[in-house]
Short mmCIF file of C-alpha atoms in Angstrom, two decimals:
data_model
loop_
_atom_site.label_atom_id
_atom_site.label_comp_id
_atom_site.label_asym_id
_atom_site.label_seq_id
_atom_site.Cartn_x
_atom_site.Cartn_y
_atom_site.Cartn_z
CA MET A 14 25.20 -19.30 -19.72
CA ASN A 15 26.49 -21.88 -22.26
CA LEU A 16 26.44 -22.50 -26.33
CA LYS A 17 26.67 -25.79 -26.89
CA THR A 18 28.17 -26.61 -29.86
CA ILE A 19 29.49 -29.22 -32.16
CA ALA A 20 31.21 -29.08 -35.67
CA LEU A 21 30.23 -31.31 -38.15
CA GLY A 22 31.54 -29.87 -41.26
CA SER A 23 29.09 -26.87 -41.62
CA GLY A 24 28.53 -26.77 -38.19
CA ALA A 25 26.20 -26.96 -35.76
CA VAL A 26 24.89 -26.36 -32.27
CA TYR A 27 23.25 -28.95 -30.27
CA SER A 28 20.91 -28.61 -27.17
CA PHE A 29 20.38 -31.33 -24.78
CA ASP A 30 18.16 -32.12 -21.41
CA PRO A 31 19.38 -33.80 -18.50
CA VAL A 32 18.19 -36.88 -19.75
CA GLY A 33 19.85 -36.88 -22.92
CA SER A 34 17.52 -35.98 -25.36
CA TYR A 35 19.48 -33.85 -27.78
CA GLU A 36 18.21 -31.55 -30.91
CA ARG A 37 20.06 -29.54 -33.16
CA GLU A 38 19.61 -26.09 -33.69
CA ALA A 39 20.76 -23.14 -35.57
CA CYS A 40 21.31 -21.52 -31.83
CA ARG A 41 20.69 -22.16 -28.22
CA ALA A 42 21.11 -20.46 -25.20
CA ALA A 43 21.18 -22.06 -21.41
CA GLY A 44 21.59 -21.06 -18.22
CA ALA A 45 21.49 -18.37 -15.67
CA ALA A 46 20.71 -15.93 -18.24
CA GLN A 47 18.74 -17.62 -20.59
CA SER A 48 15.61 -15.92 -20.47
CA LEU A 49 17.36 -12.90 -21.70
CA VAL A 50 19.57 -13.89 -24.66
CA GLN A 51 17.25 -16.99 -26.03
CA PRO A 52 14.52 -14.30 -27.35
CA PHE A 53 17.49 -11.84 -28.51
CA LEU A 54 18.92 -14.65 -30.08
CA ASP A 55 15.39 -16.31 -32.20
CA ASN A 56 14.78 -11.97 -33.02
CA GLN A 57 18.85 -11.68 -34.57
CA ILE A 58 19.39 -15.73 -35.83
CA TYR A 59 15.71 -16.62 -36.85
CA PHE A 60 14.34 -13.45 -37.23
CA LYS A 61 11.59 -13.71 -35.58
CA ASN A 62 9.40 -10.54 -35.54
CA GLN A 63 11.02 -9.26 -38.26
CA LEU A 64 9.62 -8.44 -41.38
CA PRO A 65 11.71 -8.74 -44.66
CA PRO A 66 13.23 -5.91 -46.34
CA THR A 67 11.18 -4.30 -49.19
CA GLY A 68 11.25 -6.75 -51.96
CA GLY A 69 13.48 -9.19 -50.46
CA VAL A 70 13.64 -12.15 -48.20
CA HIS A 71 16.36 -12.72 -44.60
CA PRO A 72 19.11 -14.67 -45.26
CA LYS A 73 19.58 -18.18 -44.52
CA HIS A 74 23.34 -18.08 -43.61
CA LEU A 75 24.85 -14.97 -41.90
CA PRO A 76 28.68 -14.42 -42.15
CA LEU A 77 31.12 -15.97 -39.66
CA LYS A 78 31.51 -11.98 -38.45
CA GLU A 79 28.26 -11.12 -38.00
CA VAL A 80 27.19 -14.37 -35.52
CA LEU A 81 30.49 -13.30 -33.75
CA SER A 82 29.04 -9.67 -32.99
CA ILE A 83 25.36 -10.90 -32.10
CA VAL A 84 27.24 -13.47 -29.70
CA VAL A 85 29.19 -10.61 -28.20
CA ASP A 86 26.59 -8.47 -28.02
CA SER A 87 24.07 -11.28 -26.74
CA PHE A 88 26.34 -11.62 -23.40
CA THR A 89 27.15 -8.14 -23.10
CA GLY A 90 23.23 -7.78 -22.87
CA ALA A 91 23.28 -10.75 -20.34
CA THR A 92 25.92 -9.35 -18.13
CA GLU A 93 24.01 -5.86 -17.66
CA ARG A 94 20.97 -7.13 -16.30
CA HIS A 95 21.71 -10.29 -14.38
CA ILE A 96 23.95 -10.28 -11.53
CA GLU A 97 24.83 -14.20 -11.99
CA VAL A 98 27.08 -13.32 -14.91
CA GLY A 99 30.37 -13.37 -15.62
CA ASP A 100 32.42 -10.32 -17.02
CA GLY A 101 34.14 -12.09 -19.17
CA LEU A 102 33.80 -14.53 -22.33
CA GLU A 103 35.39 -16.82 -24.59
CA ILE A 104 34.07 -17.92 -27.64
CA TYR A 105 35.93 -20.84 -29.26
CA ILE A 106 35.31 -21.54 -32.93
CA VAL A 107 36.16 -25.20 -34.35
CA VAL A 108 37.19 -24.57 -38.62
CA ALA A 109 38.49 -27.70 -40.90
CA SER A 110 41.92 -27.09 -41.83
CA ASN A 111 40.67 -27.21 -45.17
CA ARG A 112 38.58 -23.39 -44.68
CA PRO A 113 40.36 -20.75 -45.37
CA THR A 114 40.65 -18.24 -42.37
CA GLY A 115 41.13 -15.01 -43.83
CA ASP A 116 37.73 -13.70 -42.58
CA LEU A 117 38.41 -14.62 -38.56
CA GLU A 118 42.75 -13.33 -38.78
CA SER A 119 40.83 -9.73 -39.74
CA ILE A 120 38.56 -9.59 -36.44
CA PRO A 121 40.90 -8.49 -33.76
CA SER A 122 40.09 -9.66 -30.97
CA VAL A 123 40.76 -13.30 -32.61
CA LYS A 124 43.53 -15.32 -32.31
CA GLN A 125 44.45 -19.05 -32.89
CA VAL A 126 45.16 -21.78 -30.49
CA GLN A 127 48.66 -22.90 -31.15
CA GLY A 128 48.84 -26.02 -32.66
CA THR A 129 46.11 -28.15 -35.01
CA TYR A 130 43.54 -30.65 -33.84
CA GLU A 131 42.37 -33.96 -34.37
CA GLY A 132 38.72 -34.00 -34.82
CA ILE A 133 35.57 -35.79 -36.56
CA GLN A 134 36.63 -34.95 -39.79
CA GLY A 135 40.21 -34.77 -40.01
CA ARG A 136 42.55 -31.99 -38.91
CA GLU A 137 40.85 -28.79 -37.06
CA LYS A 138 42.36 -25.25 -36.52
CA ILE A 139 40.54 -23.55 -33.08
CA PHE A 140 40.83 -19.81 -32.94
CA VAL A 141 39.27 -17.89 -29.52
CA LEU A 142 37.72 -14.66 -29.35
CA ARG A 143 38.58 -12.91 -25.62
CA ARG A 144 36.20 -9.78 -24.57
CA ASP A 145 35.78 -8.39 -20.98
CA LEU A 146 32.23 -7.88 -20.46
CA LYS A 147 31.85 -5.71 -17.50
CA LYS A 148 33.81 -1.90 -16.93
CA ASP A 149 32.29 -1.13 -13.52
#
């Protein structure tokens, strides 16, 4: 399963097909466990089939720590239910060099990849979150 992403200032996810058509989306799953993961992401990111809190609304932007937790949970569920999904996960997070990274550094399993890299909007920092998913 792949989540295809490209950073454009505020971040973006693009889905595309073999013909070359593409679309910017908030989230998209593809691959072996797509049918398991996409409904979960629709519910947790788009809040489909959920009522807003009493007197409130659903948030428009989720904190990065919460998004990473949702992505890890989606892959964990996929590995438990789908034999073709691997037993490990690597999530790469690309951050503009002028953005504070304290929220990433507070997550125990997130490590910065050494160096900075030239990106679309100048120099960027790259972080990686690695997890083992299957324990059996």
